[in-house]
CSV table of C-alpha atoms in Angstrom, one decimal:
chain,number,residue,atom,x,y,z
S,22,MET,CA,80.4,66.1,39.4
S,23,LYS,CA,78.3,64.5,36.7
S,24,LYS,CA,80.1,61.2,37.2
S,25,VAL,CA,79.5,61.3,40.9
S,26,LEU,CA,75.7,61.8,40.4
S,27,ILE,CA,75.6,59.0,37.9
S,28,ILE,CA,77.4,56.6,40.3
S,29,LEU,CA,75.2,57.8,43.1
S,30,ALA,CA,72.0,57.2,41.0
S,31,ALA,CA,73.3,53.8,40.0
S,32,LEU,CA,73.9,52.9,43.7
S,33,VAL,CA,70.4,54.1,44.6
S,34,VAL,CA,68.8,52.0,41.8
S,35,LEU,CA,70.9,49.0,42.9
S,36,ALA,CA,69.9,49.5,46.5
S,37,VAL,CA,66.2,49.7,45.5
S,38,MET,CA,66.5,46.6,43.5
S,39,VAL,CA,68.1,44.7,46.4
S,40,VAL,CA,65.4,45.9,48.8
S,41,MET,CA,62.6,44.9,46.3
S,42,SER,CA,64.2,41.6,45.8
S,43,THR,CA,64.4,41.1,49.5
S,44,PHE,CA,60.7,42.0,49.9
S,45,GLY,CA,59.8,39.6,47.0
S,46,SER,CA,61.8,36.7,48.5
S,47,TYR,CA,60.3,37.3,51.9
S,48,ASN,CA,56.8,37.5,50.6
S,49,SER,CA,57.1,34.4,48.5
S,50,LEU,CA,58.4,32.5,51.6
S,51,VAL,CA,55.5,33.8,53.6
S,52,ALA,CA,53.1,32.6,50.9
S,53,MET,CA,54.6,29.2,50.7
S,54,ASP,CA,54.6,28.9,54.5
S,55,GLU,CA,50.9,29.8,54.5
S,56,GLU,CA,50.2,27.2,51.8
S,57,VAL,CA,51.8,24.5,53.9
S,58,ASN,CA,49.6,25.7,56.9
S,59,ARG,CA,46.5,25.7,54.7
S,60,GLN,CA,47.2,22.3,53.3
S,61,TRP,CA,47.8,20.9,56.8
S,62,ALA,CA,44.4,22.3,57.8
S,63,VAL,CA,42.8,20.4,54.9
S,64,VAL,CA,44.5,17.2,56.0
S,65,GLU,CA,43.3,17.8,59.6
S,66,SER,CA,39.8,18.4,58.2
S,67,SER,CA,39.9,15.0,56.4
S,68,LEU,CA,41.3,13.4,59.5
S,69,GLN,CA,38.4,14.9,61.5
S,70,ARG,CA,35.9,13.4,59.1
S,71,ARG,CA,37.4,10.0,59.7
S,72,PHE,CA,37.5,10.7,63.4
S,73,ASP,CA,33.7,11.5,63.3
S,74,LEU,CA,32.8,8.4,61.2
S,75,ILE,CA,34.6,5.9,63.3
S,76,PRO,CA,32.3,5.9,66.3
S,77,ASN,CA,29.3,5.2,64.1
S,78,LEU,CA,31.1,2.3,62.4
S,79,VAL,CA,32.4,0.9,65.7
S,80,GLU,CA,29.0,1.1,67.4
S,81,THR,CA,27.3,-0.6,64.4
S,82,VAL,CA,29.8,-3.4,64.3
S,83,LYS,CA,30.2,-3.7,68.1
S,84,GLY,CA,26.8,-5.1,68.6
S,85,ALA,CA,27.6,-8.1,66.5
S,86,MET,CA,31.1,-8.6,67.7
S,87,ALA,CA,31.2,-8.1,71.5
S,88,HIS,CA,34.2,-10.4,71.8
S,89,GLU,CA,36.5,-8.3,69.6
S,90,GLU,CA,37.0,-5.8,72.4
S,91,GLU,CA,40.8,-5.5,71.7
S,92,VAL,CA,40.1,-3.9,68.3
S,93,PHE,CA,37.6,-1.4,69.7
S,94,THR,CA,40.0,-0.5,72.5
S,95,ALA,CA,42.8,0.1,70.1
S,96,ILE,CA,40.6,2.4,68.0
S,97,ALA,CA,39.4,4.3,71.0
S,98,ASP,CA,42.9,4.8,72.3
S,99,ALA,CA,44.2,6.0,68.9
S,100,ARG,CA,41.2,8.4,68.5
S,101,ALA,CA,42.0,9.8,71.9
S,102,ARG,CA,45.7,10.4,70.9
S,103,LEU,CA,44.6,12.0,67.7
S,104,ALA,CA,42.2,14.3,69.4
S,105,GLY,CA,45.0,15.3,71.9
S,106,ALA,CA,47.7,15.8,69.3
S,107,ALA,CA,49.4,19.1,69.6
S,108,SER,CA,51.8,19.0,66.7
S,109,VAL,CA,52.1,17.7,63.1
S,110,ASP,CA,54.3,14.9,64.3
S,111,GLU,CA,51.9,13.8,67.0
S,112,SER,CA,49.0,14.0,64.6
S,113,VAL,CA,50.9,11.9,62.1
S,114,GLN,CA,51.8,9.3,64.7
S,115,ALA,CA,48.2,9.1,66.1
S,116,SER,CA,46.8,8.9,62.6
S,117,ASN,CA,49.1,6.0,61.7
S,118,GLU,CA,48.0,4.2,64.9
S,119,LEU,CA,44.4,4.8,64.0
S,120,GLU,CA,44.9,3.4,60.5
S,121,GLY,CA,46.5,0.3,62.0
S,122,ALA,CA,43.5,-0.2,64.3
S,123,LEU,CA,41.1,0.4,61.5
S,124,SER,CA,42.9,-2.2,59.3
S,125,ARG,CA,42.4,-4.7,62.1
S,126,LEU,CA,38.7,-3.8,62.3
S,127,LEU,CA,38.4,-4.3,58.5
S,128,VAL,CA,40.0,-7.8,58.8
S,129,VAL,CA,37.5,-8.6,61.6
S,130,VAL,CA,34.5,-7.4,59.5
S,131,GLU,CA,35.7,-9.6,56.7
S,132,ASN,CA,35.5,-12.6,59.0
S,133,TYR,CA,31.8,-12.0,59.8
S,134,PRO,CA,29.6,-12.5,56.8
S,135,GLU,CA,26.5,-11.2,58.7
S,136,LEU,CA,28.4,-7.9,59.2
S,137,LYS,CA,29.4,-7.6,55.5
S,138,SER,CA,25.7,-8.0,54.5
S,139,ASN,CA,24.5,-5.3,57.0
S,140,GLN,CA,23.6,-2.2,55.1
S,141,ASN,CA,24.6,0.1,57.9
S,142,VAL,CA,28.0,-1.5,58.1
S,143,THR,CA,28.4,-1.5,54.3
S,144,GLY,CA,27.4,2.2,54.1
S,145,LEU,CA,29.7,3.2,56.8
S,146,MET,CA,32.6,1.2,55.3
S,147,ASP,CA,32.0,3.0,52.0
S,148,GLU,CA,32.0,6.4,53.7
S,149,LEU,CA,35.2,5.4,55.5
S,150,ALA,CA,36.8,4.2,52.3
S,151,GLY,CA,36.0,7.5,50.6
S,152,THR,CA,37.4,9.4,53.5
S,153,GLU,CA,40.6,7.4,53.4
S,154,ASN,CA,40.9,8.3,49.8
S,155,ARG,CA,40.4,12.0,50.6
S,156,ILE,CA,43.0,11.8,53.4
S,157,ASN,CA,45.5,10.2,51.0
S,158,THR,CA,44.9,12.9,48.4
S,159,GLU,CA,45.3,15.7,51.0
S,160,ARG,CA,48.4,14.2,52.5
S,161,ASN,CA,49.9,14.2,49.0
S,162,ARG,CA,49.0,17.8,48.5
S,163,TYR,CA,50.4,18.7,51.9
S,164,ASN,CA,53.7,16.9,51.0
S,165,ASP,CA,53.8,18.8,47.7
S,166,ALA,CA,53.4,22.1,49.5
S,167,VAL,CA,56.1,21.1,52.0
S,168,SER,CA,58.4,20.1,49.2
S,169,LYS,CA,58.1,23.4,47.5
S,170,TYR,CA,58.5,25.3,50.7
S,171,ASN,CA,61.5,23.3,52.0
S,172,SER,CA,63.2,23.6,48.6
S,173,ALA,CA,62.7,27.4,48.6
S,174,ILE,CA,64.1,27.9,52.0
S,175,ARG,CA,67.2,25.8,51.1
S,176,SER,CA,67.8,27.5,47.7
S,177,PHE,CA,70.1,30.5,47.2
S,178,PRO,CA,69.4,33.4,47.7
S,179,LYS,CA,66.1,32.7,49.5
S,180,ASN,CA,68.0,30.6,52.1
S,181,ILE,CA,69.6,33.8,53.3
S,182,MET,CA,66.1,35.4,53.8
S,183,ALA,CA,64.8,32.2,55.4
S,184,THR,CA,67.6,32.2,57.9
S,185,MET,CA,67.3,35.9,58.6
S,186,PHE,CA,63.5,35.7,59.2
S,187,GLY,CA,63.4,32.3,61.0
S,188,PHE,CA,61.7,30.2,58.3
S,189,GLU,CA,62.4,26.5,59.3
S,190,LYS,CA,62.1,23.2,57.4
S,191,ARG,CA,58.6,21.6,57.7
S,192,PRO,CA,58.0,17.9,58.3
S,193,TYR,CA,56.5,15.6,55.6
S,194,PHE,CA,53.5,13.4,56.4
S,195,GLU,CA,55.2,9.9,56.2
S,196,ALA,CA,53.8,6.4,56.2
S,197,SER,CA,53.8,4.5,59.4
S,198,PRO,CA,56.4,1.7,59.8
S,199,GLY,CA,55.2,-1.5,58.2
S,200,ALA,CA,52.8,0.3,55.8
S,201,ASP,CA,54.7,-1.1,52.9
S,202,THR,CA,53.4,-4.6,53.9
S,203,ALA,CA,49.8,-5.5,52.9
S,204,PRO,CA,47.6,-6.7,55.8
S,205,LYS,CA,46.8,-10.4,55.8
S,206,VAL,CA,43.1,-11.3,55.5
S,207,ASN,CA,42.3,-14.8,56.7
S,208,PHE,CA,38.8,-16.2,55.7
S,209,ASP,CA,39.2,-19.4,57.8
């Protein structure tokens, strides 16, 4: 009888340990998932700052460059797609399009010395450069959070919990195609 009680007590302790481990794994996955969500919100906040700065820059530059309408149209279109993005993937794609349009605007500004000497344009360009640095920093932090989360849901034994409770792999913020090639600036 004493052996049965010892075995039963050991089984209860083992069951409690398994349950506690399950709760711990589940809770850590929830925490990681929330960290990914929080970090994405920070990226979106930085993207919003850029989104808000661009109209001021465009309007300041537009007066001196009425014939560069294609660049302004591309920026407006990309901003509209970014504002209407419903998913991380759509936000990434729209953000990459906006970056491409801004790169073209920067090349155009370089070709107009009177714009480069305009204090409003210079100030806005500095603000935009600072914002781009923040965006890059936050993208890196987001990707770090995604890496930790994706690793956790793929690692044993948390992968069992992840499958049971529907935790799915999250996308990384990736560079746009052609981002590895520096834009060409022509001063002719």
